[in-house]
PDB file of C-alpha atoms in Angstrom:
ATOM      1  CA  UNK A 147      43.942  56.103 190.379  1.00  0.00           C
ATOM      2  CA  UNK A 148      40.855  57.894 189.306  1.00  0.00           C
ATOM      3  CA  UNK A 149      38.677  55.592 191.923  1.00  0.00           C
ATOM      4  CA  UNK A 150      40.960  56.923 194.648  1.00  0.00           C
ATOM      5  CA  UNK A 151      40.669  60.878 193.590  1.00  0.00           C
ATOM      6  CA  UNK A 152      36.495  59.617 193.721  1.00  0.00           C
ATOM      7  CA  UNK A 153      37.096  57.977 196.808  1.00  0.00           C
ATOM      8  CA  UNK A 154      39.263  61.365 198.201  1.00  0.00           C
ATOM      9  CA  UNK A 155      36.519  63.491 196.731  1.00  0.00           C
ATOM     10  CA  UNK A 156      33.898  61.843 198.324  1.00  0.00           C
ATOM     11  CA  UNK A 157      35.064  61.796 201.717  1.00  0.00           C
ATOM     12  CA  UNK A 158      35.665  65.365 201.792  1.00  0.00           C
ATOM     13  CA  UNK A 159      32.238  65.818 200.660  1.00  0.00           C
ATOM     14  CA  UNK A 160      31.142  63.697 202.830  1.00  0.00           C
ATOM     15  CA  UNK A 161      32.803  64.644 205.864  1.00  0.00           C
ATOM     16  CA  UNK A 162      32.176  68.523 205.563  1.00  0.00           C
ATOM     17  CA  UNK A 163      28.375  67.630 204.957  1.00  0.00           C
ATOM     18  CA  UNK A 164      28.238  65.949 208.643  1.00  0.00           C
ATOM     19  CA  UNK A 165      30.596  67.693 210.817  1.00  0.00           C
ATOM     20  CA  UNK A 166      30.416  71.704 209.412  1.00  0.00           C
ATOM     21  CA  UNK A 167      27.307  72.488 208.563  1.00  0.00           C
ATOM     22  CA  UNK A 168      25.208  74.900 210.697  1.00  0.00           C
ATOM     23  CA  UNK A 169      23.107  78.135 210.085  1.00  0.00           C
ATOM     24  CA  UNK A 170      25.814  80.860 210.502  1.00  0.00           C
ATOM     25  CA  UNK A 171      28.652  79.239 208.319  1.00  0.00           C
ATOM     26  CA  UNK A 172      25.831  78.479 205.970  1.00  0.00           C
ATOM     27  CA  UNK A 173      25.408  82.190 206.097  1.00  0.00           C
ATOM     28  CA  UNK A 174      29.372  83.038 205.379  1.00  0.00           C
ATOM     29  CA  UNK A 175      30.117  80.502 202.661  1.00  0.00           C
ATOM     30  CA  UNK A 176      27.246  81.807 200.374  1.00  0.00           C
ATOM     31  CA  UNK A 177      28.666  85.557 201.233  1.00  0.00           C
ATOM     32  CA  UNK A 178      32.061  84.206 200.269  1.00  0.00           C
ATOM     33  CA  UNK A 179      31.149  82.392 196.993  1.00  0.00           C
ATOM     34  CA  UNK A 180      28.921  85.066 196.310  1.00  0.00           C
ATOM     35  CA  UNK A 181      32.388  87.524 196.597  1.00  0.00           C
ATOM     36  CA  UNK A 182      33.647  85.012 193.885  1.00  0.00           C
ATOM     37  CA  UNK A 183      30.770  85.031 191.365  1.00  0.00           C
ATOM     38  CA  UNK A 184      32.216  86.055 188.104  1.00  0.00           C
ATOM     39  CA  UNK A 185      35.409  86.901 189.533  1.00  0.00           C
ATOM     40  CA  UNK A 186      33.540  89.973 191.347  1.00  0.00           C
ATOM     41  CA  UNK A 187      35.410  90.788 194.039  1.00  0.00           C
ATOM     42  CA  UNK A 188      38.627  90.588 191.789  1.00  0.00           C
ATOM     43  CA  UNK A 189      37.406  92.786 189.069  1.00  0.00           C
ATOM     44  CA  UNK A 190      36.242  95.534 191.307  1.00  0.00           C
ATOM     45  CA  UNK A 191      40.011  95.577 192.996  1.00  0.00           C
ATOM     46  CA  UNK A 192      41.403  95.348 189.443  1.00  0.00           C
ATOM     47  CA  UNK A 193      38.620  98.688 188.040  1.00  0.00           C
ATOM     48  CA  UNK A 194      39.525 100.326 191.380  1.00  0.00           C
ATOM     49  CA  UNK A 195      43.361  99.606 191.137  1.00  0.00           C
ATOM     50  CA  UNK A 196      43.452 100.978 187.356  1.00  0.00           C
ATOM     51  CA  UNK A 197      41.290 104.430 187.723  1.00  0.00           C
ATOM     52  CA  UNK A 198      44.779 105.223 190.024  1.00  0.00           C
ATOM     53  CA  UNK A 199      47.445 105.852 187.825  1.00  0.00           C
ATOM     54  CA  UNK A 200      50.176 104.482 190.028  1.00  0.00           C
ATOM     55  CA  UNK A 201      48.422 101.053 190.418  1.00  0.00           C
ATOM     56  CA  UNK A 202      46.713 101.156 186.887  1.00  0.00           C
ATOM     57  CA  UNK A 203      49.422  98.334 185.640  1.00  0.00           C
ATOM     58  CA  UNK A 204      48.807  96.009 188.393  1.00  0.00           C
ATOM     59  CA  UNK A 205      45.032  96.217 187.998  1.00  0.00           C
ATOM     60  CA  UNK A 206      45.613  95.048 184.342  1.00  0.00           C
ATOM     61  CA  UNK A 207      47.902  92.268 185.589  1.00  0.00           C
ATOM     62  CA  UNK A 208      44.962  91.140 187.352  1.00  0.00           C
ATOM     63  CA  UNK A 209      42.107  90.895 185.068  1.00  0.00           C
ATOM     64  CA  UNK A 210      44.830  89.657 182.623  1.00  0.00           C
ATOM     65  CA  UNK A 211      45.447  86.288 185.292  1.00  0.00           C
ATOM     66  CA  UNK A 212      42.180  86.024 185.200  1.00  0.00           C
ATOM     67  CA  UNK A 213      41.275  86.314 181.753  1.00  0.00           C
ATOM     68  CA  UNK A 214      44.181  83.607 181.747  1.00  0.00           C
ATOM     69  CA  UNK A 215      42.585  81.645 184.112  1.00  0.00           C
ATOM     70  CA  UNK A 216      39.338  82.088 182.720  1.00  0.00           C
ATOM     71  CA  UNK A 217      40.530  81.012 178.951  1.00  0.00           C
ATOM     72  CA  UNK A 218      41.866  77.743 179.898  1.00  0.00           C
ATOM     73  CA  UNK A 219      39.354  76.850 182.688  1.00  0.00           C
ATOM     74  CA  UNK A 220      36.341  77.980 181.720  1.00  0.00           C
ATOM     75  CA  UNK A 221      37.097  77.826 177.802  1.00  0.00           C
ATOM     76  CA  UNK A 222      38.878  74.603 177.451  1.00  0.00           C
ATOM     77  CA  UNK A 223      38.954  72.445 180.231  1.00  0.00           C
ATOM     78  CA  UNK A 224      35.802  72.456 181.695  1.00  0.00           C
ATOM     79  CA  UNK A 225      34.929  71.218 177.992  1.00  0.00           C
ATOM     80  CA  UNK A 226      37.579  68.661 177.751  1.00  0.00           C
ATOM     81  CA  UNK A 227      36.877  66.910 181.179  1.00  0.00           C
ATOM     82  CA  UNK A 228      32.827  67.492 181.659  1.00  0.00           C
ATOM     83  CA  UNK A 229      33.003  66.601 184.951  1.00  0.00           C
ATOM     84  CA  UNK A 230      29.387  66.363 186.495  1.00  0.00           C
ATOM     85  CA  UNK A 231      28.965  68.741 189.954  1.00  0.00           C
ATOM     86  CA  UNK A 232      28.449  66.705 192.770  1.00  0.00           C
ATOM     87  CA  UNK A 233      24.752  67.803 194.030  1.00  0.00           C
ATOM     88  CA  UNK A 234      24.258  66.139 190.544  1.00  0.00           C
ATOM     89  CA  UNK A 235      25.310  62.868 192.088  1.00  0.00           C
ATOM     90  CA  UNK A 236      23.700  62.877 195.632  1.00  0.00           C
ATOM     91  CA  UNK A 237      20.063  63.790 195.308  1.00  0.00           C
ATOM     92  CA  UNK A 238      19.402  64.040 199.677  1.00  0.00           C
ATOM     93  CA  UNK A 239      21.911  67.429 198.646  1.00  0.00           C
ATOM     94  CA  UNK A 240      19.758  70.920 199.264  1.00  0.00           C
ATOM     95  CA  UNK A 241      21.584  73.281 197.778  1.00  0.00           C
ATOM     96  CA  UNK A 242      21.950  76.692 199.191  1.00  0.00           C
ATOM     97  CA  UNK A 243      22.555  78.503 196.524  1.00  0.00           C
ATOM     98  CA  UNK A 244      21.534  78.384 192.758  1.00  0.00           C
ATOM     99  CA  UNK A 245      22.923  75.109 190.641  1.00  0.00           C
ATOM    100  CA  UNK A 246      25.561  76.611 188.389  1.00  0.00           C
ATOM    101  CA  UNK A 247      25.149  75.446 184.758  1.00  0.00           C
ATOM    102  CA  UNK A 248      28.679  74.618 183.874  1.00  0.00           C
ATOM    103  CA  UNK A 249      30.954  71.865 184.382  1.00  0.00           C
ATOM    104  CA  UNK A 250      32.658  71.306 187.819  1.00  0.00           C
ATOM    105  CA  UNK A 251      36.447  70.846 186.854  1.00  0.00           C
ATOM    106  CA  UNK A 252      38.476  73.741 187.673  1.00  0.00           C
ATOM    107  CA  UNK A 253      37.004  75.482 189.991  1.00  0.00           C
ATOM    108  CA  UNK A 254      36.305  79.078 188.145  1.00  0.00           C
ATOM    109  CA  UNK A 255      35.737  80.839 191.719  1.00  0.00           C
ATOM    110  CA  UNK A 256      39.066  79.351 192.718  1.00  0.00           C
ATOM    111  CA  UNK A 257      41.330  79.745 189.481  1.00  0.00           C
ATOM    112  CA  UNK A 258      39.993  83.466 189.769  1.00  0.00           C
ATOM    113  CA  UNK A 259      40.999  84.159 193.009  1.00  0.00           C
ATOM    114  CA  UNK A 260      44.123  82.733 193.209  1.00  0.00           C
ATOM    115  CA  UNK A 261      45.371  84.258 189.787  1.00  0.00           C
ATOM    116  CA  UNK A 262      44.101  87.687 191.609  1.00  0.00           C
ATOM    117  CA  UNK A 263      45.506  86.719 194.414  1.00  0.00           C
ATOM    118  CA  UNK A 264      48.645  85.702 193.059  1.00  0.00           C
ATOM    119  CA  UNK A 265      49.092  88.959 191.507  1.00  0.00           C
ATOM    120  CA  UNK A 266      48.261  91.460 194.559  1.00  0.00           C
ATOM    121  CA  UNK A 267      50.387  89.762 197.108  1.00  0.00           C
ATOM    122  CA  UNK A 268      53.377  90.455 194.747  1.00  0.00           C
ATOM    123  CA  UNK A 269      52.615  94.050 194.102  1.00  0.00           C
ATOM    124  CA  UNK A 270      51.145  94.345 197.911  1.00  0.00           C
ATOM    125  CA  UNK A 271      53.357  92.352 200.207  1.00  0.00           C
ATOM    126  CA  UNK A 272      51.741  93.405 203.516  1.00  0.00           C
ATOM    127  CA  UNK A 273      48.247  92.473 202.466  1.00  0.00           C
ATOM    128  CA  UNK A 274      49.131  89.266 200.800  1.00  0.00           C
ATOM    129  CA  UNK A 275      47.804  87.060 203.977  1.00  0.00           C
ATOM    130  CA  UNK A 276      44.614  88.619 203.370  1.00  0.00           C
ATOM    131  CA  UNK A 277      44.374  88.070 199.511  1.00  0.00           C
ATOM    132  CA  UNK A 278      44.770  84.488 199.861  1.00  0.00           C
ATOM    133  CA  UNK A 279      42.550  84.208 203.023  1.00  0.00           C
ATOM    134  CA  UNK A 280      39.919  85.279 201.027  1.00  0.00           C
ATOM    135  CA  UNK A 281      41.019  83.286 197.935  1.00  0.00           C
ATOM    136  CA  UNK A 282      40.843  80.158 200.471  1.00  0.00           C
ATOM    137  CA  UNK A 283      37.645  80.882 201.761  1.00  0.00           C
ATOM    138  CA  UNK A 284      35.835  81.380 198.300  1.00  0.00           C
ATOM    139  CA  UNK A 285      37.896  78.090 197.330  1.00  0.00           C
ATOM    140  CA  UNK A 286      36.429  76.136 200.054  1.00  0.00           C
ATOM    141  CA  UNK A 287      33.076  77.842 199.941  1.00  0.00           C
ATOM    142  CA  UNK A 288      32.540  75.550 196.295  1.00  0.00           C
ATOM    143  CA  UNK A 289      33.247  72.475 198.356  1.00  0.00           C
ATOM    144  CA  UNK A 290      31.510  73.260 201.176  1.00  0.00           C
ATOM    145  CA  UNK A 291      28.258  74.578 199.513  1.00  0.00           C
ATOM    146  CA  UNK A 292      28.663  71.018 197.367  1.00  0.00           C
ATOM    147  CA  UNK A 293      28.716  72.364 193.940  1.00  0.00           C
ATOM    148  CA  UNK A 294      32.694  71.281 193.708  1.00  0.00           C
ATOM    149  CA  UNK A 295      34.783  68.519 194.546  1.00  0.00           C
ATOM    150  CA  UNK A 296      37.607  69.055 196.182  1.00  0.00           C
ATOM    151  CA  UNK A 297      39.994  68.331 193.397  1.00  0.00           C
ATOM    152  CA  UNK A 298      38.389  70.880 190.974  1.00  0.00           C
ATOM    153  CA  UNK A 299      39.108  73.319 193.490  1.00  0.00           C
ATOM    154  CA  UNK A 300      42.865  72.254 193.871  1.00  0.00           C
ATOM    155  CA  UNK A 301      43.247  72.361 190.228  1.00  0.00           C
ATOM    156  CA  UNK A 302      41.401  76.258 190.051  1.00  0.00           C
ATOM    157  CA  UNK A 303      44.446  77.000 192.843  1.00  0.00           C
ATOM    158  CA  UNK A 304      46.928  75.337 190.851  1.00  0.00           C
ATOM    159  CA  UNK A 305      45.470  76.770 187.783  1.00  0.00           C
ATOM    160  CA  UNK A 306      44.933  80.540 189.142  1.00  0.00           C
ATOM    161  CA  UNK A 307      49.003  80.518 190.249  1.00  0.00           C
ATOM    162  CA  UNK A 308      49.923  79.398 187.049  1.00  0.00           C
ATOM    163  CA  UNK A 309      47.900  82.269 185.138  1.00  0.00           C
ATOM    164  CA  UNK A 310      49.471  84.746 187.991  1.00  0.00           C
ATOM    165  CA  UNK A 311      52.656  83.218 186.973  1.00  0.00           C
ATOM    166  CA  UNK A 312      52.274  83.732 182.857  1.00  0.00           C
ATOM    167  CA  UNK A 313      50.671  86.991 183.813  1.00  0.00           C
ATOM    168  CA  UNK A 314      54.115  88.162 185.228  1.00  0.00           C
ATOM    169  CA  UNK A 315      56.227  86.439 182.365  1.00  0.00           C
ATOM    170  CA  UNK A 316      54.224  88.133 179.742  1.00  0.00           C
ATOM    171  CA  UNK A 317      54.470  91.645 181.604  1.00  0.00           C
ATOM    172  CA  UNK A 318      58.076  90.976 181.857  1.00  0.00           C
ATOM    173  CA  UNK A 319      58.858  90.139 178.164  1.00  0.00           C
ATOM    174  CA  UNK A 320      56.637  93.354 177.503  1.00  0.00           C
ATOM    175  CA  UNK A 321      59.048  95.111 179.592  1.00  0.00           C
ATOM    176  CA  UNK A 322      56.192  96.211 182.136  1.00  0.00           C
ATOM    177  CA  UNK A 323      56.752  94.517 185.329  1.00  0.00           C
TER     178      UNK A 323
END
C-alpha cells in the first residue's frame, strides 16, 4: 500500500513537473504559497474580522482552526511521520522558492487554509467559492512548487476541515456559535 501512495505521489510530481511548468504560473504559485506562509493570509482575515465587533467571534473561530490545525500538524504529526520533502529526493529539482526546514506530512499551508476556509464559508456563504479557491490554489501551489507530495497536501485538507469542524463543536458546547 505505501509503494502505491509513492508510486501516486510520484506521478503527480512527475507529471506537473513536465506538462505545467512555465514562467507566469511559476510567477502565481510562489504568490499563492507565499499568501499561505505562516497562515498569513488567514490571520490577517481573522485580525481584520475581530477589530469589528460583529465579526470579532468568527475571527477567533479562525485562528482557533488553525491553531487546531497547527497543534496536530505541525506539533505532532509532522514529528510522528518525518516524512522527507520531495526536492530532497530528486536532486535535477530547482526550487523556486526557499527549502522549508520542516517535515513534509501535512501540508501546514493546506491544513491552514482549509481550517480558515472551513470556517468563513460557514459564517460567509456567498464568498465561500472564493475561500476555498484560494485554499486550493495555496494547496496545490506545495505540490506544484515540489516541496509537497500530493498526499501531504490531501491530509492538510482533510486535516484543516477537521480542525474547522472541532472549531465549531467547541464554540457550540461554549454556547458561542
Amino acid at each position: 500500500m505505501v509503494t502505491l501512495i509513492y508510486k501516486f505521489d510520484e506521478y503527480i510530481l512527475s507529471y506537473i513537473a513536465n506538462n505545467m511548468h512555465n514562467q507566469i504560473l511559476d510567477k502565481v504559485m510562489i504568490a499563492f504559497t507565499s499568501l499561505g506562509n505562516k497562515g498569513l493570509i488567514w490571520i490577517a482575515i481573522s485580525i481584520a474580522l475581530i477589530v469589528s465587533k460583529k465579526y470579532r467571534k468568527v475571527g477567533i473561530m479562525v485562528l482557533t482552526a488553525i491553531i487546531i490545525g497547527s497543534i496536530f500538524g505541525e506539533g505532532l504529526i509532522k514529528h510522528i511521520v518525518k516524512r522527507t520533502r520531495p526536492f530532497y529526493l530528486d536532486p535535477t529539482i530547482k526550487l523556486l522558492i526557499a527549502k522549508p526546514a520542516s517535515y513534509s506530512f501535512p501540508s501546514g499551508h493546506t491544513t491552514a487554509s482549509f481550517a480558515a476556509a472551513s470556517i468563513l464559508s460557514r459564517y460567509f456563504k456567498k464568498c465561500a467559492p472564493a475561500f476555498f479557491a484560494v485554499a486550493i490554489l495555496i494547496a496545490f501551489s506545495r505540490i506544484y512548487l515540489y516541496v509537497h507530495y500530493p498526499t501531504d497536501v490531501l491530509a492538510g485538507i482533510v486535516l484543516g476541515l477537521v480542525s474547522g469542524k472541532i472549531t465549531i463543536y467547541l464554540f457550540k458546547k461554549l454556547k458561542t456559535v
